[in-house]
Amino acid sequence: MIKILASDGMEKGAVAALEAKGCQVDQQFYDPEALKEAVKNYDVLVVRSATKVRVPHIDAAKEAGKLKLVIRGGVGVDNIDVKYAEENGITVRNTPRASSQSVAELAMGHMFACARFLSIAGHTMREDKWEKKAYAKGIELQGKTLGIIGFGRIGQHLGVMAKAIGMKVVAFDIFHIPGIEEQLGINYVEMDELLKESDFISVHAPAVDGGAIINADTIAKMKDGVCIINTSRGANLDEGALLAALESGKVRAAGLDVYASEPAQNKALYSHPMVSCTPHIGASTVEAQKRIGQEIVDIITKQFNL
Ligand code: NAD
């Protein structure tokens, strides 16, 4: 019998499908120390973002010789020491496509929030304030330019939606996908042009080693009154630089789902009236979770010929 530990939980349809194939699925979170013992008893470890799979866990699993597969239900695998796991014969997989539309829709939601004060207006109404005049200077998205940094799966979903509501879309990516301009009706541009031309900038690149993509230098090159959205990784945005730019008015508003450290620590930023924020819920939709669950079932089925 294949034994699966889902340490950050698993969608119930996926649990049922795996049990129907004769697997045992245990849903139990272990702290990092206890996880070292727990992994010894399982063939498969399924994690989301809370569980970190580091060298000591891989060493413990290797010593017991049972663990063959680690699956991250989601996109980034930064919570797993992938190279070390694979060097030790443990396959690491993720579910990269399952949540793209959900994350793109959240980025779009933050764009609407930035344009129309949705976050702060709702907040002040809950304090019994009727601040109609304060929120009178909304803007439309139609006709504005959206700059997408990182034009992969999520960036492309966002580009398609933004086009549908009448935005002009420009994109910068370190890799150019031939033919994508014609296919999606967007323009590939250099980073500096994107920064200069965009009314909204949304980041969809993985966390990069070279430091934050959105920092004081890149903000200085942006249009006055730009709106910045980050649903990628907290490390891609210098929170201090963003806060300073919000305070000076250089940046009109920001929409954030990811933070330098999580739970978010920078209260001045996340409680700023022109910041629309969510607690890293980009992939947290019913549909994305179902797709993630199905992909996990498919990966396990294939690996063990179930
Ligand atoms: P993807 O790999 O499909 O696309 C990322 C793109 O970024 C690639 O085309 C790559 O070439 C490009 N890129 C890499 N470095 C770059 C750089 N320095 N400048 C410009 N482009 C660069 O990934 P995806 O599935 O679209 O995910 C994008 C991001 O969203 C990742 O950081 C991922 O971790 C994050 N994400 C967040 C959530 C959430 O809950 N908020 C959920 C899923 C994914």
mmCIF file of C-alpha atoms and ligand atoms in Angstrom:
data_model
loop_
_atom_site.group_PDB
_atom_site.id
_atom_site.type_symbol
_atom_site.label_atom_id
_atom_site.label_comp_id
_atom_site.label_asym_id
_atom_site.label_seq_id
_atom_site.Cartn_x
_atom_site.Cartn_y
_atom_site.Cartn_z
ATOM 1 C CA MET A 1 0.000 0.000 0.000
ATOM 2 C CA ILE A 2 1.282 3.468 -0.931
ATOM 3 C CA LYS A 3 1.399 5.689 2.158
ATOM 4 C CA ILE A 4 0.955 9.418 1.584
ATOM 5 C CA LEU A 5 1.524 12.186 4.108
ATOM 6 C CA ALA A 6 -0.345 15.391 3.193
ATOM 7 C CA SER A 7 1.191 17.643 5.802
ATOM 8 C CA ASP A 8 -0.573 20.845 4.719
ATOM 9 C CA GLY A 9 -3.890 19.147 3.934
ATOM 10 C CA MET A 10 -5.323 17.872 0.652
ATOM 11 C CA GLU A 11 -8.519 18.578 -1.280
ATOM 12 C CA LYS A 12 -11.115 16.004 -0.275
ATOM 13 C CA GLY A 13 -11.847 14.795 -3.834
ATOM 14 C CA ALA A 14 -8.156 14.005 -4.255
ATOM 15 C CA VAL A 15 -8.058 12.129 -0.937
ATOM 16 C CA ALA A 16 -11.089 10.068 -2.006
ATOM 17 C CA ALA A 17 -9.554 9.326 -5.434
ATOM 18 C CA LEU A 18 -6.273 8.171 -3.881
ATOM 19 C CA GLU A 19 -8.045 6.048 -1.270
ATOM 20 C CA ALA A 20 -10.112 4.470 -4.063
ATOM 21 C CA LYS A 21 -6.794 3.447 -5.635
ATOM 22 C CA GLY A 22 -5.812 1.721 -2.395
ATOM 23 C CA CYS A 23 -3.521 4.431 -0.964
ATOM 24 C CA GLN A 24 -3.435 5.513 2.660
ATOM 25 C CA VAL A 25 -3.612 9.315 3.001
ATOM 26 C CA ASP A 26 -2.711 10.862 6.365
ATOM 27 C CA GLN A 27 -3.401 14.561 6.787
ATOM 28 C CA GLN A 28 -1.285 15.749 9.680
ATOM 29 C CA PHE A 29 0.957 18.777 10.116
ATOM 30 C CA TYR A 30 4.299 18.186 11.855
ATOM 31 C CA ASP A 31 6.689 20.850 13.117
ATOM 32 C CA PRO A 32 10.107 20.739 11.418
ATOM 33 C CA GLU A 33 11.664 18.527 14.111
ATOM 34 C CA ALA A 34 8.806 16.015 14.220
ATOM 35 C CA LEU A 35 8.656 15.892 10.417
ATOM 36 C CA LYS A 36 12.118 14.277 10.377
ATOM 37 C CA GLU A 37 10.666 11.191 12.088
ATOM 38 C CA ALA A 38 7.338 11.269 10.236
ATOM 39 C CA VAL A 39 8.813 11.233 6.715
ATOM 40 C CA LYS A 40 10.444 7.882 7.414
ATOM 41 C CA ASN A 41 7.024 6.184 7.261
ATOM 42 C CA TYR A 42 5.773 7.466 3.919
ATOM 43 C CA ASP A 43 6.260 6.839 0.195
ATOM 44 C CA VAL A 44 4.946 10.272 -0.739
ATOM 45 C CA LEU A 45 5.030 13.658 0.996
ATOM 46 C CA VAL A 46 2.556 16.267 -0.278
ATOM 47 C CA VAL A 47 3.074 19.861 0.891
ATOM 48 C CA ARG A 48 1.713 23.297 0.144
ATOM 49 C CA SER A 49 3.719 26.230 1.545
ATOM 50 C CA ALA A 50 3.636 25.784 5.330
ATOM 51 C CA THR A 51 5.810 22.642 5.394
ATOM 52 C CA LYS A 52 9.477 23.161 4.555
ATOM 53 C CA VAL A 53 11.357 20.155 3.253
ATOM 54 C CA ARG A 54 14.995 20.771 4.049
ATOM 55 C CA VAL A 55 18.258 18.804 4.112
ATOM 56 C CA PRO A 56 17.648 17.155 7.543
ATOM 57 C CA HIS A 57 14.231 15.847 6.386
ATOM 58 C CA ILE A 58 15.742 14.455 3.210
ATOM 59 C CA ASP A 59 18.586 12.859 5.185
ATOM 60 C CA ALA A 60 16.062 11.234 7.547
ATOM 61 C CA ALA A 61 13.951 9.984 4.637
ATOM 62 C CA LYS A 62 17.045 8.626 2.890
ATOM 63 C CA GLU A 63 18.103 6.754 6.016
ATOM 64 C CA ALA A 64 14.702 4.989 6.143
ATOM 65 C CA GLY A 65 14.700 4.446 2.357
ATOM 66 C CA LYS A 66 10.928 4.731 1.864
ATOM 67 C CA LEU A 67 10.217 8.222 0.555
ATOM 68 C CA LYS A 68 10.230 8.390 -3.251
ATOM 69 C CA LEU A 69 8.217 11.462 -4.138
ATOM 70 C CA VAL A 70 7.631 14.970 -2.774
ATOM 71 C CA ILE A 71 4.837 16.987 -4.366
ATOM 72 C CA ARG A 72 4.326 20.699 -3.856
ATOM 73 C CA GLY A 73 0.644 21.464 -4.472
ATOM 74 C CA GLY A 74 1.284 24.852 -6.088
ATOM 75 C CA VAL A 75 3.814 26.672 -8.274
ATOM 76 C CA GLY A 76 6.995 27.713 -6.409
ATOM 77 C CA VAL A 77 9.184 24.984 -4.914
ATOM 78 C CA ASP A 78 11.207 27.384 -2.760
ATOM 79 C CA ASN A 79 10.058 25.515 0.393
ATOM 80 C CA ILE A 80 11.793 22.338 -0.796
ATOM 81 C CA ASP A 81 15.539 21.677 -1.222
ATOM 82 C CA VAL A 82 14.871 20.279 -4.680
ATOM 83 C CA LYS A 83 18.444 19.665 -5.809
ATOM 84 C CA TYR A 84 19.397 17.801 -2.638
ATOM 85 C CA ALA A 85 16.217 15.701 -2.753
ATOM 86 C CA GLU A 86 16.805 14.696 -6.366
ATOM 87 C CA GLU A 87 20.487 13.959 -5.742
ATOM 88 C CA ASN A 88 19.244 11.523 -3.115
ATOM 89 C CA GLY A 89 16.811 9.741 -5.407
ATOM 90 C CA ILE A 90 13.640 11.545 -4.318
ATOM 91 C CA THR A 91 11.567 12.970 -7.179
ATOM 92 C CA VAL A 92 10.139 16.475 -6.638
ATOM 93 C CA ARG A 93 7.082 17.613 -8.570
ATOM 94 C CA ASN A 94 4.742 20.611 -8.468
ATOM 95 C CA THR A 95 1.420 21.564 -10.054
ATOM 96 C CA PRO A 96 2.382 24.672 -12.031
ATOM 97 C CA ARG A 97 -0.685 25.255 -14.192
ATOM 98 C CA ALA A 98 -3.511 24.557 -11.771
ATOM 99 C CA SER A 99 -3.735 27.987 -10.170
ATOM 100 C CA SER A 100 -2.723 30.371 -12.985
ATOM 101 C CA GLN A 101 -6.218 31.714 -13.682
ATOM 102 C CA SER A 102 -6.946 32.160 -9.958
ATOM 103 C CA VAL A 103 -3.778 34.179 -9.367
ATOM 104 C CA ALA A 104 -4.385 36.264 -12.491
ATOM 105 C CA GLU A 105 -7.949 37.027 -11.349
ATOM 106 C CA LEU A 106 -6.660 38.113 -7.939
ATOM 107 C CA ALA A 107 -4.137 40.444 -9.616
ATOM 108 C CA MET A 108 -7.004 41.844 -11.692
ATOM 109 C CA GLY A 109 -9.052 42.304 -8.509
ATOM 110 C CA HIS A 110 -6.207 44.289 -6.964
ATOM 111 C CA MET A 111 -6.053 46.441 -10.105
ATOM 112 C CA PHE A 112 -9.750 47.311 -9.749
ATOM 113 C CA ALA A 113 -9.201 47.969 -6.030
ATOM 114 C CA CYS A 114 -6.334 50.364 -6.832
ATOM 115 C CA ALA A 115 -8.404 52.161 -9.470
ATOM 116 C CA ARG A 116 -11.523 52.657 -7.334
ATOM 117 C CA PHE A 117 -10.415 52.725 -3.642
ATOM 118 C CA LEU A 118 -12.295 49.446 -3.050
ATOM 119 C CA SER A 119 -10.245 48.419 -0.045
ATOM 120 C CA ILE A 120 -10.228 51.692 1.924
ATOM 121 C CA ALA A 121 -13.817 52.629 0.951
ATOM 122 C CA GLY A 122 -15.125 49.353 2.373
ATOM 123 C CA HIS A 123 -12.973 49.767 5.436
ATOM 124 C CA THR A 124 -14.235 53.302 6.236
ATOM 125 C CA MET A 125 -17.879 52.299 5.670
ATOM 126 C CA ARG A 126 -17.454 49.659 8.348
ATOM 127 C CA GLU A 127 -16.505 52.583 10.629
ATOM 128 C CA ASP A 128 -19.840 54.239 9.697
ATOM 129 C CA LYS A 129 -18.119 56.833 7.495
ATOM 130 C CA TRP A 130 -19.698 57.945 4.185
ATOM 131 C CA GLU A 131 -16.642 59.394 2.449
ATOM 132 C CA LYS A 132 -18.097 59.832 -1.014
ATOM 133 C CA LYS A 133 -15.933 62.859 -1.835
ATOM 134 C CA ALA A 134 -12.680 61.233 -0.716
ATOM 135 C CA TYR A 135 -13.143 58.443 -3.259
ATOM 136 C CA ALA A 136 -14.436 60.572 -6.137
ATOM 137 C CA LYS A 137 -11.230 60.396 -8.188
ATOM 138 C CA GLY A 138 -11.409 56.822 -9.349
ATOM 139 C CA ILE A 139 -9.971 55.876 -12.713
ATOM 140 C CA GLU A 140 -11.039 53.371 -15.374
ATOM 141 C CA LEU A 141 -8.864 50.477 -16.454
ATOM 142 C CA GLN A 142 -10.112 50.696 -20.029
ATOM 143 C CA GLY A 143 -7.627 52.615 -22.157
ATOM 144 C CA LYS A 144 -4.807 52.316 -19.625
ATOM 145 C CA THR A 145 -1.545 50.474 -20.218
ATOM 146 C CA LEU A 146 -0.755 47.388 -18.164
ATOM 147 C CA GLY A 147 2.901 46.352 -17.945
ATOM 148 C CA ILE A 148 3.395 42.697 -17.041
ATOM 149 C CA ILE A 149 6.823 41.712 -15.715
ATOM 150 C CA GLY A 150 7.257 37.959 -16.214
ATOM 151 C CA PHE A 151 5.039 36.766 -19.047
ATOM 152 C CA GLY A 152 4.664 33.092 -18.136
ATOM 153 C CA ARG A 153 1.508 31.206 -17.241
ATOM 154 C CA ILE A 154 -0.034 33.742 -14.826
ATOM 155 C CA GLY A 155 1.182 36.794 -16.743
ATOM 156 C CA GLN A 156 -0.430 35.484 -19.929
ATOM 157 C CA HIS A 157 -3.778 34.783 -18.223
ATOM 158 C CA LEU A 158 -3.735 38.332 -16.854
ATOM 159 C CA GLY A 159 -2.798 39.760 -20.257
ATOM 160 C CA VAL A 160 -5.780 38.084 -21.910
ATOM 161 C CA MET A 161 -8.203 39.443 -19.270
ATOM 162 C CA ALA A 162 -6.720 42.942 -19.402
ATOM 163 C CA LYS A 163 -7.077 43.006 -23.196
ATOM 164 C CA ALA A 164 -10.713 41.950 -22.840
ATOM 165 C CA ILE A 165 -11.515 45.027 -20.754
ATOM 166 C CA GLY A 166 -9.812 47.369 -23.182
ATOM 167 C CA MET A 167 -6.350 47.786 -21.704
ATOM 168 C CA LYS A 168 -3.213 48.027 -23.780
ATOM 169 C CA VAL A 169 -0.812 45.306 -22.606
ATOM 170 C CA VAL A 170 2.981 45.366 -22.742
ATOM 171 C CA ALA A 171 5.174 42.641 -21.309
ATOM 172 C CA PHE A 172 8.788 42.121 -20.337
ATOM 173 C CA ASP A 173 10.244 38.646 -19.842
ATOM 174 C CA ILE A 174 13.827 37.454 -19.793
ATOM 175 C CA PHE A 175 12.750 34.748 -22.277
ATOM 176 C CA HIS A 176 10.864 35.665 -25.403
ATOM 177 C CA ILE A 177 8.228 33.198 -26.584
ATOM 178 C CA PRO A 178 8.188 33.473 -30.390
ATOM 179 C CA GLY A 179 4.779 34.344 -31.834
ATOM 180 C CA ILE A 180 3.165 35.283 -28.526
ATOM 181 C CA GLU A 181 2.615 38.929 -29.577
ATOM 182 C CA GLU A 182 0.434 37.971 -32.537
ATOM 183 C CA GLN A 183 -1.303 35.200 -30.609
ATOM 184 C CA LEU A 184 -2.313 37.346 -27.610
ATOM 185 C CA GLY A 185 -2.169 40.851 -29.073
ATOM 186 C CA ILE A 186 0.421 42.193 -26.659
ATOM 187 C CA ASN A 187 3.754 43.935 -27.219
ATOM 188 C CA TYR A 188 7.051 42.667 -25.848
ATOM 189 C CA VAL A 189 9.139 45.633 -24.688
ATOM 190 C CA GLU A 190 12.352 46.231 -22.791
ATOM 191 C CA MET A 191 12.059 46.755 -19.039
ATOM 192 C CA ASP A 192 12.757 50.502 -19.161
ATOM 193 C CA GLU A 193 10.046 51.055 -21.753
ATOM 194 C CA LEU A 194 7.562 49.038 -19.698
ATOM 195 C CA LEU A 195 8.396 51.101 -16.601
ATOM 196 C CA LYS A 196 8.010 54.358 -18.512
ATOM 197 C CA GLU A 197 4.783 53.552 -20.386
ATOM 198 C CA SER A 198 2.654 51.618 -17.902
ATOM 199 C CA ASP A 199 -0.204 52.948 -15.769
ATOM 200 C CA PHE A 200 -0.419 49.605 -13.960
ATOM 201 C CA ILE A 201 2.517 47.250 -13.401
ATOM 202 C CA SER A 202 1.961 43.668 -12.284
ATOM 203 C CA VAL A 203 4.840 41.346 -11.350
ATOM 204 C CA HIS A 204 4.637 37.647 -12.294
ATOM 205 C CA ALA A 205 8.267 36.532 -12.257
ATOM 206 C CA PRO A 206 9.665 34.021 -9.766
ATOM 207 C CA ALA A 207 11.775 35.391 -6.907
ATOM 208 C CA VAL A 208 15.045 36.452 -8.508
ATOM 209 C CA ASP A 209 18.506 36.224 -6.968
ATOM 210 C CA GLY A 210 19.560 39.690 -8.060
ATOM 211 C CA GLY A 211 17.295 41.495 -5.548
ATOM 212 C CA ALA A 212 13.871 43.117 -5.814
ATOM 213 C CA ILE A 213 12.582 43.903 -9.321
ATOM 214 C CA ILE A 214 10.469 46.732 -7.913
ATOM 215 C CA ASN A 215 12.870 48.990 -6.003
ATOM 216 C CA ALA A 216 13.654 52.694 -5.610
ATOM 217 C CA ASP A 217 15.479 52.785 -8.974
ATOM 218 C CA THR A 218 12.764 51.061 -10.997
ATOM 219 C CA ILE A 219 10.016 53.072 -9.264
ATOM 220 C CA ALA A 220 11.842 56.294 -10.187
ATOM 221 C CA LYS A 221 11.556 55.290 -13.867
ATOM 222 C CA MET A 222 7.782 54.755 -13.643
ATOM 223 C CA LYS A 223 5.015 57.191 -14.551
ATOM 224 C CA ASP A 224 3.746 59.408 -11.736
ATOM 225 C CA GLY A 225 0.556 57.894 -10.321
ATOM 226 C CA VAL A 226 1.370 54.323 -11.375
ATOM 227 C CA CYS A 227 -0.342 51.404 -9.614
ATOM 228 C CA ILE A 228 1.829 48.403 -8.669
ATOM 229 C CA ILE A 229 0.534 44.872 -8.146
ATOM 230 C CA ASN A 230 2.568 42.012 -6.700
ATOM 231 C CA THR A 231 1.092 38.523 -6.462
ATOM 232 C CA SER A 232 4.378 36.755 -7.305
ATOM 233 C CA ARG A 233 6.864 36.591 -4.426
ATOM 234 C CA GLY A 234 7.547 39.101 -1.669
ATOM 235 C CA ALA A 235 11.268 39.207 -2.514
ATOM 236 C CA ASN A 236 10.416 40.817 -5.871
ATOM 237 C CA LEU A 237 9.371 44.079 -4.215
ATOM 238 C CA ASP A 238 11.296 46.418 -1.891
ATOM 239 C CA GLU A 239 8.594 47.247 0.660
ATOM 240 C CA GLY A 240 10.435 50.297 2.029
ATOM 241 C CA ALA A 241 10.786 51.794 -1.437
ATOM 242 C CA LEU A 242 7.114 51.158 -2.207
ATOM 243 C CA LEU A 243 5.961 52.755 1.049
ATOM 244 C CA ALA A 244 8.098 55.854 0.423
ATOM 245 C CA ALA A 245 6.677 56.130 -3.093
ATOM 246 C CA LEU A 246 3.090 55.778 -1.844
ATOM 247 C CA GLU A 247 3.733 58.503 0.699
ATOM 248 C CA SER A 248 5.254 60.859 -1.863
ATOM 249 C CA GLY A 249 2.382 60.190 -4.297
ATOM 250 C CA LYS A 250 4.739 58.837 -6.979
ATOM 251 C CA VAL A 251 2.803 55.567 -6.730
ATOM 252 C CA ARG A 252 -0.969 56.012 -6.615
ATOM 253 C CA ALA A 253 -1.821 52.623 -5.115
ATOM 254 C CA ALA A 254 -0.581 49.079 -4.692
ATOM 255 C CA GLY A 255 -2.159 45.635 -4.564
ATOM 256 C CA LEU A 256 -0.233 43.013 -2.627
ATOM 257 C CA ASP A 257 -0.759 39.308 -2.013
ATOM 258 C CA VAL A 258 2.840 38.415 -1.084
ATOM 259 C CA TYR A 259 5.272 39.976 1.381
ATOM 260 C CA ALA A 260 8.953 40.134 2.304
ATOM 261 C CA SER A 261 8.154 37.929 5.275
ATOM 262 C CA GLU A 262 4.907 36.114 5.874
ATOM 263 C CA PRO A 263 2.740 36.673 7.872
ATOM 264 C CA ALA A 264 3.314 40.277 6.728
ATOM 265 C CA GLN A 265 5.355 42.392 9.161
ATOM 266 C CA ASN A 266 5.351 45.837 7.570
ATOM 267 C CA LYS A 267 2.194 47.278 9.129
ATOM 268 C CA ALA A 268 2.802 50.794 7.779
ATOM 269 C CA LEU A 269 2.638 49.280 4.293
ATOM 270 C CA TYR A 270 -0.246 46.844 4.595
ATOM 271 C CA SER A 271 -2.411 49.318 6.516
ATOM 272 C CA HIS A 272 -1.682 52.202 4.118
ATOM 273 C CA PRO A 273 -4.996 53.599 2.789
ATOM 274 C CA MET A 274 -3.887 53.127 -0.813
ATOM 275 C CA VAL A 275 -2.806 49.526 -0.400
ATOM 276 C CA SER A 276 -5.185 46.708 -1.211
ATOM 277 C CA CYS A 277 -3.853 43.607 0.472
ATOM 278 C CA THR A 278 -4.602 39.913 0.775
ATOM 279 C CA PRO A 279 -2.767 37.292 2.848
ATOM 280 C CA HIS A 280 -1.140 35.176 0.085
ATOM 281 C CA ILE A 281 -4.377 33.700 -1.227
ATOM 282 C CA GLY A 282 -3.602 33.787 -4.962
ATOM 283 C CA ALA A 283 -4.136 30.073 -5.471
ATOM 284 C CA SER A 284 -6.818 29.721 -2.821
ATOM 285 C CA THR A 285 -9.930 29.159 -4.899
ATOM 286 C CA VAL A 286 -12.208 26.150 -5.008
ATOM 287 C CA GLU A 287 -11.376 25.620 -8.682
ATOM 288 C CA ALA A 288 -7.601 25.890 -8.274
ATOM 289 C CA GLN A 289 -7.608 23.555 -5.277
ATOM 290 C CA LYS A 290 -9.629 20.976 -7.242
ATOM 291 C CA ARG A 291 -7.191 21.207 -10.166
ATOM 292 C CA ILE A 292 -4.216 20.945 -7.790
ATOM 293 C CA GLY A 293 -5.830 17.878 -6.171
ATOM 294 C CA GLN A 294 -6.393 16.252 -9.570
ATOM 295 C CA GLU A 295 -2.785 16.928 -10.645
ATOM 296 C CA ILE A 296 -1.510 15.378 -7.396
ATOM 297 C CA VAL A 297 -3.615 12.262 -8.052
ATOM 298 C CA ASP A 298 -2.274 12.079 -11.631
ATOM 299 C CA ILE A 299 1.365 12.429 -10.517
ATOM 300 C CA ILE A 300 1.032 9.700 -7.854
ATOM 301 C CA THR A 301 -0.915 7.413 -10.229
ATOM 302 C CA LYS A 302 1.796 7.716 -12.848
ATOM 303 C CA GLN A 303 4.738 7.342 -10.478
ATOM 304 C CA PHE A 304 3.420 4.150 -8.851
ATOM 305 C CA ASN A 305 1.505 2.742 -11.870
ATOM 306 C CA LEU A 306 -1.765 2.687 -9.858
HETATM 307 P P1 NAD B 1 6.025 30.882 -14.958
HETATM 308 O O1 NAD B 1 7.294 30.147 -14.757
HETATM 309 O O2 NAD B 1 4.998 30.298 -15.870
HETATM 310 O O3 NAD B 1 6.324 32.367 -15.470
HETATM 311 C C1 NAD B 1 7.314 33.176 -14.907
HETATM 312 C C2 NAD B 1 7.945 33.966 -16.041
HETATM 313 O O4 NAD B 1 8.829 34.919 -15.463
HETATM 314 C C3 NAD B 1 8.766 33.113 -17.014
HETATM 315 O O5 NAD B 1 8.300 33.323 -18.344
HETATM 316 C C4 NAD B 1 10.199 33.612 -16.834
HETATM 317 O O6 NAD B 1 10.935 33.614 -18.036
HETATM 318 C C5 NAD B 1 9.957 35.024 -16.326
HETATM 319 N N1 NAD B 1 11.056 35.601 -15.578
HETATM 320 C C6 NAD B 1 11.940 35.007 -14.753
HETATM 321 N N2 NAD B 1 12.762 35.919 -14.205
HETATM 322 C C7 NAD B 1 12.401 37.123 -14.711
HETATM 323 C C8 NAD B 1 12.870 38.446 -14.528
HETATM 324 N N3 NAD B 1 13.902 38.724 -13.716
HETATM 325 N N4 NAD B 1 12.260 39.439 -15.200
HETATM 326 C C9 NAD B 1 11.226 39.165 -16.037
HETATM 327 N N5 NAD B 1 10.740 37.943 -16.246
HETATM 328 C C10 NAD B 1 11.310 36.926 -15.579
HETATM 329 O O7 NAD B 1 5.426 31.122 -13.500
HETATM 330 P P2 NAD B 1 3.896 31.444 -13.107
HETATM 331 O O8 NAD B 1 3.178 30.169 -12.883
HETATM 332 O O9 NAD B 1 3.342 32.433 -14.054
HETATM 333 O O10 NAD B 1 4.134 32.109 -11.667
HETATM 334 C C11 NAD B 1 4.650 33.414 -11.560
HETATM 335 C C12 NAD B 1 4.877 33.791 -10.120
HETATM 336 O O11 NAD B 1 3.670 33.708 -9.376
HETATM 337 C C13 NAD B 1 5.884 32.909 -9.365
HETATM 338 O O12 NAD B 1 6.672 33.759 -8.556
HETATM 339 C C14 NAD B 1 5.011 32.094 -8.454
HETATM 340 O O13 NAD B 1 5.713 31.661 -7.311
HETATM 341 C C15 NAD B 1 3.928 33.091 -8.131
HETATM 342 N N6 NAD B 1 2.693 32.472 -7.648
HETATM 343 C C16 NAD B 1 2.029 33.097 -6.628
HETATM 344 C C17 NAD B 1 0.848 32.557 -6.152
HETATM 345 C C18 NAD B 1 0.081 33.227 -5.047
HETATM 346 O O14 NAD B 1 -0.581 32.537 -4.281
HETATM 347 N N7 NAD B 1 0.123 34.537 -4.939
HETATM 348 C C19 NAD B 1 0.349 31.355 -6.682
HETATM 349 C C20 NAD B 1 1.019 30.776 -7.746
HETATM 350 C C21 NAD B 1 2.202 31.343 -8.223
#
